[in-house]
């Protein structure tokens, strides 16, 4: 379980609940009790689509039950029905950093091949239950996060220690175990793609990666190769497997650099080839640089690393703001894969201040989103990219995965809660709420 943190102090993983610590994800933004009002707010803004996730443990609490939890299934029935009534298309992620903890204790998460069948069993239950209610599915959220040591617990459910408490950013790492666990996720994802198409031929299934875009820090050829290698490792490695159905040519280099030797069966190869996705979805927040010079300063405060880019400004949490990088990556992905793209996360995490009259003037968020929407426009209209959708992160303030903070806010709607869970959890519209409502109504034409 993950505790709260800050942009300076990491979260902690505890194997048992400690009553002296706060676990912000246990409450989140209280969507469970407030989903009707939240969906009404989305409808008021004019949302045409809402990207959300199903909690695996809400359907199968330990991940090992034979029959799903009817109460959990019924909750999502109510959510999807209300979204449909409001004219909002659900875009649903099947696994979003929340595998049942019992699978960590019994199998060390995705490190065990047995978890593949358990995940497919869960997915079959929800794909059948919500047939005709959900058409757009994502298999595993930011699957490429498993390529860094931070992916051990947060995306793979792996804990390589018997210690009762471990720092989130200092988990013991076994690259061989981590890469093998990622392979198991690839196989599971491919099986779910095939399953989704069998259950309902109208289903569209995408992958989901966190774009960790790298520029060469200088025109030194060594920096150019460094940037190419990092892009291959952190972006294209996963996309190639899930979109092309096979490991890329540079996988051998990646494995050798990490000192791993994967167990890949002939059946795995056939499964990956057969279970390719229909579209490519991703999160985009920032870019950074790559350098062959180890003395070059890194991006401060950001968990995904990279070298600082002197031409870009940064948020308090170290994300370098780069709308042009979004246009660049839309072109790179569409040129490489030739399938529709969807941006399912993009936004600015910032402290918001509530004025005495209740107003929340978040012009900085409007500025960020405006420039990224312009970049999307140019990618579509000038460059010819097939961009099928855009869902900002997140429409209502929520707990940040990286720092565990509520006060690192992304939403158009303010949630009255602090990092320790104090507050009423009541909702308030920010300036960006009214601005984005206008953007939606004009289909992106009115950005003033």
XYZ file of C-alpha atoms in Angstrom:
448
model
C 0.000 0.000 0.000
C 1.298 3.453 -0.904
C 1.440 6.332 1.557
C 1.240 10.035 0.763
C 4.398 11.883 -0.331
C 5.456 15.263 -1.725
C 7.508 16.504 -4.664
C 10.531 16.426 -2.329
C 9.818 13.343 -0.185
C 8.929 9.981 -1.776
C 5.940 7.841 -0.972
C 6.447 4.639 1.034
C 5.227 1.118 0.363
C 3.994 -0.723 3.459
C 3.108 -4.396 3.411
C 0.530 -3.860 6.159
C -1.659 -0.900 7.052
C -0.085 1.440 9.581
C -2.718 3.464 11.501
C -0.223 6.332 11.876
C 0.135 6.743 8.108
C -2.253 8.086 5.481
C -3.036 6.099 2.342
C -4.620 8.617 -0.044
C -5.661 6.126 -2.717
C -8.072 4.443 -0.313
C -10.381 7.449 -0.639
C -9.084 9.131 -3.791
C -11.439 11.953 -4.737
C -14.450 9.940 -3.505
C -15.825 9.339 -6.996
C -17.410 6.142 -5.634
C -19.937 8.148 -3.623
C -20.106 11.216 -5.886
C -20.096 9.762 -9.387
C -23.573 11.061 -10.232
C -22.661 14.673 -9.460
C -19.268 14.249 -11.152
C -20.814 12.922 -14.344
C -23.302 15.800 -14.287
C -20.332 18.187 -14.165
C -18.762 16.423 -17.143
C -22.036 16.697 -19.045
C -22.275 20.386 -18.164
C -18.856 20.886 -19.722
C -19.972 19.026 -22.822
C -17.730 15.977 -22.490
C -18.113 13.532 -25.367
C -15.850 10.904 -23.799
C -14.609 10.069 -20.310
C -11.498 7.983 -19.755
C -11.794 5.959 -16.534
C -10.663 2.651 -15.069
C -12.227 -0.444 -13.566
C -10.625 -1.521 -10.284
C -9.693 -5.188 -10.688
C -9.979 -5.763 -6.914
C -13.525 -4.356 -6.908
C -14.550 -7.200 -9.242
C -12.272 -9.945 -7.856
C -11.103 -8.791 -4.390
C -8.121 -11.159 -4.205
C -7.841 -11.727 -7.943
C -8.276 -15.466 -7.393
C -12.055 -15.850 -6.961
C -13.980 -17.963 -9.460
C -17.026 -15.707 -9.530
C -16.982 -11.898 -9.737
C -18.286 -9.620 -7.025
C -21.799 -8.654 -8.134
C -21.803 -5.473 -6.048
C -18.694 -4.248 -7.829
C -20.111 -5.102 -11.262
C -23.364 -3.306 -10.439
C -21.484 -0.134 -9.499
C -19.928 0.115 -12.953
C -23.286 -0.681 -14.549
C -24.644 2.440 -12.881
C -21.643 4.514 -13.971
C -21.780 3.378 -17.605
C -25.547 3.759 -17.808
C -25.377 7.308 -16.506
C -22.545 8.202 -18.875
C -24.613 6.899 -21.785
C -27.643 8.880 -20.622
C -25.505 12.023 -20.636
C -24.129 11.303 -24.112
C -20.616 10.511 -22.848
C -18.622 7.620 -24.330
C -16.684 5.644 -21.680
C -13.054 4.831 -22.506
C -12.139 2.147 -19.998
C -8.740 1.018 -18.728
C -8.696 -2.562 -17.464
C -5.574 -2.329 -15.286
C -4.440 0.994 -13.839
C -1.839 0.532 -11.077
C -4.260 -1.389 -8.840
C -3.885 -5.157 -9.091
C -5.286 -7.039 -6.079
C -2.685 -6.975 -3.330
C -3.214 -10.672 -2.593
C -1.566 -11.389 -5.960
C 1.531 -9.541 -4.781
C 1.698 -11.630 -1.626
C 1.053 -14.961 -3.321
C 2.703 -14.573 -6.731
C 4.870 -11.442 -6.440
C 2.522 -9.851 -8.932
C 3.149 -10.136 -12.649
C 6.470 -11.879 -12.015
C 4.460 -15.100 -12.054
C 3.022 -16.479 -15.292
C -0.046 -17.656 -13.344
C -1.275 -14.071 -13.139
C -1.879 -14.048 -16.909
C -4.847 -16.408 -16.612
C -6.178 -14.537 -13.583
C -6.117 -11.239 -15.463
C -7.797 -12.735 -18.519
C -10.464 -14.254 -16.251
C -11.174 -10.810 -14.768
C -11.244 -9.168 -18.205
C -13.624 -11.793 -19.572
C -16.068 -11.041 -16.764
C -16.169 -7.299 -17.431
C -16.027 -7.555 -21.228
C -19.095 -9.792 -21.189
C -20.910 -7.780 -18.542
C -20.464 -4.422 -20.272
C -20.921 -5.559 -23.837
C -22.792 -2.787 -25.684
C -22.087 -0.381 -22.806
C -18.360 0.030 -23.454
C -16.715 -0.037 -26.878
C -13.282 1.489 -26.245
C -10.898 -0.412 -23.962
C -7.270 0.008 -22.868
C -5.515 -3.053 -21.489
C -2.685 -1.882 -19.186
C -2.071 1.713 -18.140
C 1.388 3.123 -18.962
C 2.713 -0.369 -19.486
C 6.198 0.937 -20.289
C 6.645 2.166 -16.712
C 7.734 -1.414 -16.046
C 10.934 -0.548 -17.925
C 12.133 1.534 -14.965
C 12.759 0.346 -11.430
C 9.730 2.347 -10.278
C 7.537 -0.063 -12.224
C 8.262 -2.882 -9.785
C 5.402 -2.203 -7.406
C 3.279 0.453 -9.038
C 2.644 -1.327 -12.354
C 3.811 -4.907 -11.819
C 2.868 -5.590 -8.194
C 6.419 -6.771 -7.440
C 8.049 -6.258 -4.036
C 11.621 -7.595 -3.957
C 12.111 -7.327 -0.211
C 10.841 -8.740 3.061
C 11.100 -5.343 4.713
C 7.727 -4.108 6.046
C 8.336 -0.555 4.725
C 10.295 0.500 1.644
C 10.757 3.864 -0.069
C 8.792 4.085 -3.302
C 11.808 5.435 -5.202
C 14.295 2.999 -3.688
C 12.772 -0.413 -4.177
C 15.209 -3.295 -4.631
C 15.290 -4.092 -8.339
C 15.699 -7.372 -10.197
C 15.714 -6.420 -13.899
C 15.313 -10.025 -15.009
C 12.184 -10.418 -12.922
C 10.858 -7.032 -14.039
C 11.333 -7.663 -17.764
C 9.809 -11.130 -17.433
C 6.812 -9.633 -15.627
C 6.402 -7.108 -18.440
C 6.467 -9.958 -20.940
C 3.651 -11.617 -18.997
C 1.674 -8.367 -19.278
C 2.263 -8.337 -23.046
C 0.921 -11.872 -23.359
C -2.068 -11.118 -21.146
C -2.841 -7.949 -23.099
C -2.706 -9.788 -26.419
C -5.051 -12.489 -25.146
C -7.491 -9.837 -23.934
C -7.452 -8.091 -27.329
C -8.467 -11.353 -29.022
C -11.054 -12.024 -26.319
C -12.580 -8.555 -26.659
C -12.949 -8.985 -30.419
C -14.602 -12.386 -29.982
C -17.064 -11.135 -27.371
C -18.056 -8.102 -29.446
C -16.593 -7.444 -32.912
C -17.364 -3.740 -32.410
C -14.910 -3.507 -29.504
C -11.849 -1.352 -30.102
C -8.849 -2.106 -27.889
C -5.761 0.052 -27.436
C -2.460 -0.129 -25.655
C -1.375 2.699 -23.349
C 2.139 4.041 -22.799
C 3.659 6.977 -20.962
C 5.565 8.893 -23.652
C 9.038 9.578 -22.288
C 10.184 11.717 -25.206
C 13.935 12.404 -25.438
C 15.742 14.989 -27.539
C 19.520 14.931 -28.078
C 20.989 17.388 -25.545
C 23.400 18.671 -28.212
C 24.177 17.926 -31.870
C 27.034 15.693 -30.729
C 26.418 12.384 -32.557
C 26.833 10.536 -29.258
C 23.906 12.508 -27.804
C 21.817 11.706 -30.884
C 22.460 7.993 -30.448
C 21.725 8.285 -26.718
C 18.356 9.910 -27.456
C 17.532 7.294 -30.093
C 18.362 4.453 -27.706
C 16.264 5.928 -24.884
C 13.284 6.439 -27.185
C 13.607 2.875 -28.414
C 13.811 1.521 -24.888
C 11.148 3.557 -23.114
C 8.609 4.208 -25.895
C 8.941 1.953 -28.911
C 9.841 -1.292 -27.103
C 6.316 -1.678 -25.706
C 4.488 -0.127 -28.662
C 6.246 -2.410 -31.123
C 5.184 -5.521 -29.214
C 1.562 -4.468 -28.772
C 1.042 -2.856 -32.183
C 3.315 -4.914 -34.450
C 2.951 -8.149 -32.510
C 6.637 -8.901 -32.023
C 9.701 -7.703 -30.159
C 11.694 -5.098 -32.116
C 15.186 -5.560 -33.505
C 16.694 -3.478 -30.690
C 15.185 -5.670 -27.952
C 18.382 -7.730 -27.939
C 20.377 -4.598 -27.069
C 17.882 -3.634 -24.358
C 18.075 -7.107 -22.818
C 21.862 -7.206 -22.932
C 22.166 -3.759 -21.350
C 19.865 -4.868 -18.528
C 21.463 -8.286 -18.193
C 18.236 -10.214 -18.714
C 17.309 -13.414 -20.512
C 13.569 -13.825 -21.034
C 11.572 -17.037 -21.053
C 9.444 -16.652 -24.205
C 7.535 -19.695 -25.423
C 6.450 -20.448 -28.987
C 2.860 -20.041 -27.820
C 3.755 -16.591 -26.470
C 5.082 -15.614 -29.904
C 1.862 -16.725 -31.602
C -0.247 -14.913 -28.988
C 1.609 -11.626 -29.444
C 1.236 -11.857 -33.228
C -2.511 -12.512 -33.002
C -3.392 -9.967 -30.295
C -2.339 -6.624 -31.755
C -4.257 -3.513 -30.716
C -6.629 -1.381 -32.802
C -5.270 2.014 -31.762
C -2.382 3.504 -29.809
C -3.146 5.572 -26.718
C -0.708 7.388 -24.489
C -0.104 9.948 -21.787
C 1.915 13.059 -22.599
C 3.127 15.529 -19.991
C 6.685 16.528 -20.805
C 9.883 15.960 -22.733
C 13.510 15.879 -21.634
C 16.931 15.361 -23.169
C 19.448 12.555 -23.477
C 23.188 13.015 -23.228
C 26.243 10.816 -23.408
C 27.903 13.168 -20.916
C 27.139 11.972 -17.365
C 27.929 15.410 -15.929
C 24.898 17.025 -17.627
C 22.264 17.985 -15.065
C 19.132 15.851 -14.868
C 15.564 17.090 -14.646
C 15.064 17.886 -10.970
C 12.192 16.353 -9.055
C 10.769 14.227 -11.868
C 10.511 10.469 -11.392
C 10.961 9.561 -15.069
C 14.421 11.112 -15.320
C 16.088 12.574 -18.389
C 18.387 15.565 -18.770
C 17.221 19.159 -18.427
C 16.336 21.111 -21.570
C 17.518 24.749 -21.227
C 14.857 25.941 -23.689
C 11.902 24.789 -21.601
C 10.286 25.917 -18.357
C 9.312 23.413 -15.677
C 6.533 22.850 -13.185
C 7.202 22.620 -9.456
C 7.309 18.833 -9.825
C 9.950 18.900 -12.557
C 7.824 18.366 -15.669
C 9.225 20.438 -18.533
C 6.424 22.095 -20.508
C 6.704 21.351 -24.228
C 3.608 21.585 -26.480
C 5.764 21.242 -29.616
C 6.938 17.896 -28.305
C 3.365 16.644 -28.488
C 3.140 17.482 -32.193
C 6.524 15.845 -32.703
C 5.451 12.623 -30.991
C 2.095 12.471 -32.774
C 4.010 12.516 -36.042
C 6.550 9.976 -34.830
C 3.935 7.490 -33.615
C 1.596 7.825 -36.588
C 4.475 7.597 -39.049
C 5.845 4.506 -37.318
C 2.610 2.579 -36.811
C -0.047 4.025 -39.126
C -2.947 3.317 -36.758
C -5.254 5.841 -35.026
C -3.870 7.610 -31.957
C -5.596 8.740 -28.772
C -4.196 11.046 -26.094
C -5.715 9.779 -22.851
C -3.663 11.837 -20.378
C -2.339 15.386 -20.721
C -2.452 18.127 -18.144
C -0.714 20.397 -15.688
C -0.211 19.448 -12.060
C -0.166 22.635 -9.960
C -1.182 24.162 -6.641
C -4.524 25.942 -6.939
C -5.617 28.727 -4.586
C -9.261 29.287 -3.614
C -9.997 33.010 -3.301
C -12.181 34.423 -0.540
C -15.142 34.507 -2.938
C -14.621 30.850 -3.860
C -13.144 31.549 -7.300
C -10.188 29.524 -8.548
C -8.178 31.390 -11.169
C -6.042 28.734 -12.872
C -4.953 30.652 -15.953
C -1.675 28.693 -15.949
C -3.665 25.505 -16.649
C -5.587 27.201 -19.450
C -2.314 28.385 -20.989
C -0.854 24.872 -20.824
C -3.867 23.204 -22.397
C -4.342 25.899 -25.033
C -0.843 25.396 -26.418
C -1.150 21.606 -26.419
C -4.489 21.799 -28.243
C -2.851 24.042 -30.841
C -0.144 21.414 -31.276
C -2.812 18.746 -31.820
C -4.543 20.956 -34.380
C -1.318 21.340 -36.357
C -0.591 17.612 -36.195
C -4.053 16.846 -37.595
C -4.625 19.663 -40.072
C -1.083 20.348 -41.267
C 0.666 17.007 -40.806
C -2.224 14.617 -41.480
C -2.080 12.610 -38.251
C -5.122 10.441 -37.420
C -5.869 11.549 -33.845
C -9.137 9.949 -32.752
C -9.524 11.444 -29.304
C -8.204 13.565 -26.442
C -9.037 13.193 -22.746
C -7.139 15.562 -20.416
C -5.866 14.414 -17.031
C -7.910 14.685 -15.046
C -11.253 16.375 -15.298
C -11.723 16.390 -11.494
C -8.860 16.750 -8.988
C -7.504 13.370 -7.915
C -4.556 11.790 -6.131
C -1.316 12.015 -8.094
C 0.236 8.592 -8.658
C 3.780 9.904 -8.490
C 3.650 11.914 -5.277
C 0.418 10.696 -3.699
C -0.777 14.286 -3.318
C -4.228 15.742 -3.781
C -2.698 19.217 -3.794
C -0.870 18.463 -7.039
C -4.044 19.339 -8.890
C -4.898 18.644 -12.528
C -8.654 19.073 -12.732
C -11.128 21.546 -14.158
C -13.070 20.848 -10.959
C -11.576 21.549 -7.534
C -11.957 18.953 -4.761
C -11.948 20.317 -1.211
C -9.393 17.900 0.242
C -5.750 18.218 1.242
C -2.841 15.780 1.153
C -3.873 14.249 4.492
C -7.508 13.658 3.515
C -8.907 16.638 5.411
C -11.792 18.547 3.819
C -15.374 18.204 2.677
C -14.565 16.723 -0.769
C -17.090 19.156 -2.208
C -16.594 20.203 -5.846
C -15.990 23.719 -7.226
C -15.645 24.885 -10.822
C -12.312 26.493 -11.712
C -11.816 29.110 -14.419
C -10.515 26.308 -16.642
C -13.906 24.572 -16.318
C -15.677 27.385 -18.115
C -12.851 27.812 -20.627
C -12.793 24.126 -21.579
C -16.580 24.068 -21.877
C -16.194 26.753 -24.550
C -13.392 24.788 -26.224
C -15.552 21.671 -26.471
C -18.555 23.602 -27.785
C -16.411 25.101 -30.561
C -14.610 21.812 -31.305
C -11.325 23.452 -30.394
C -11.784 26.561 -32.514
C -12.303 29.027 -29.634
C -9.196 28.911 -27.446
C -9.318 32.467 -26.077
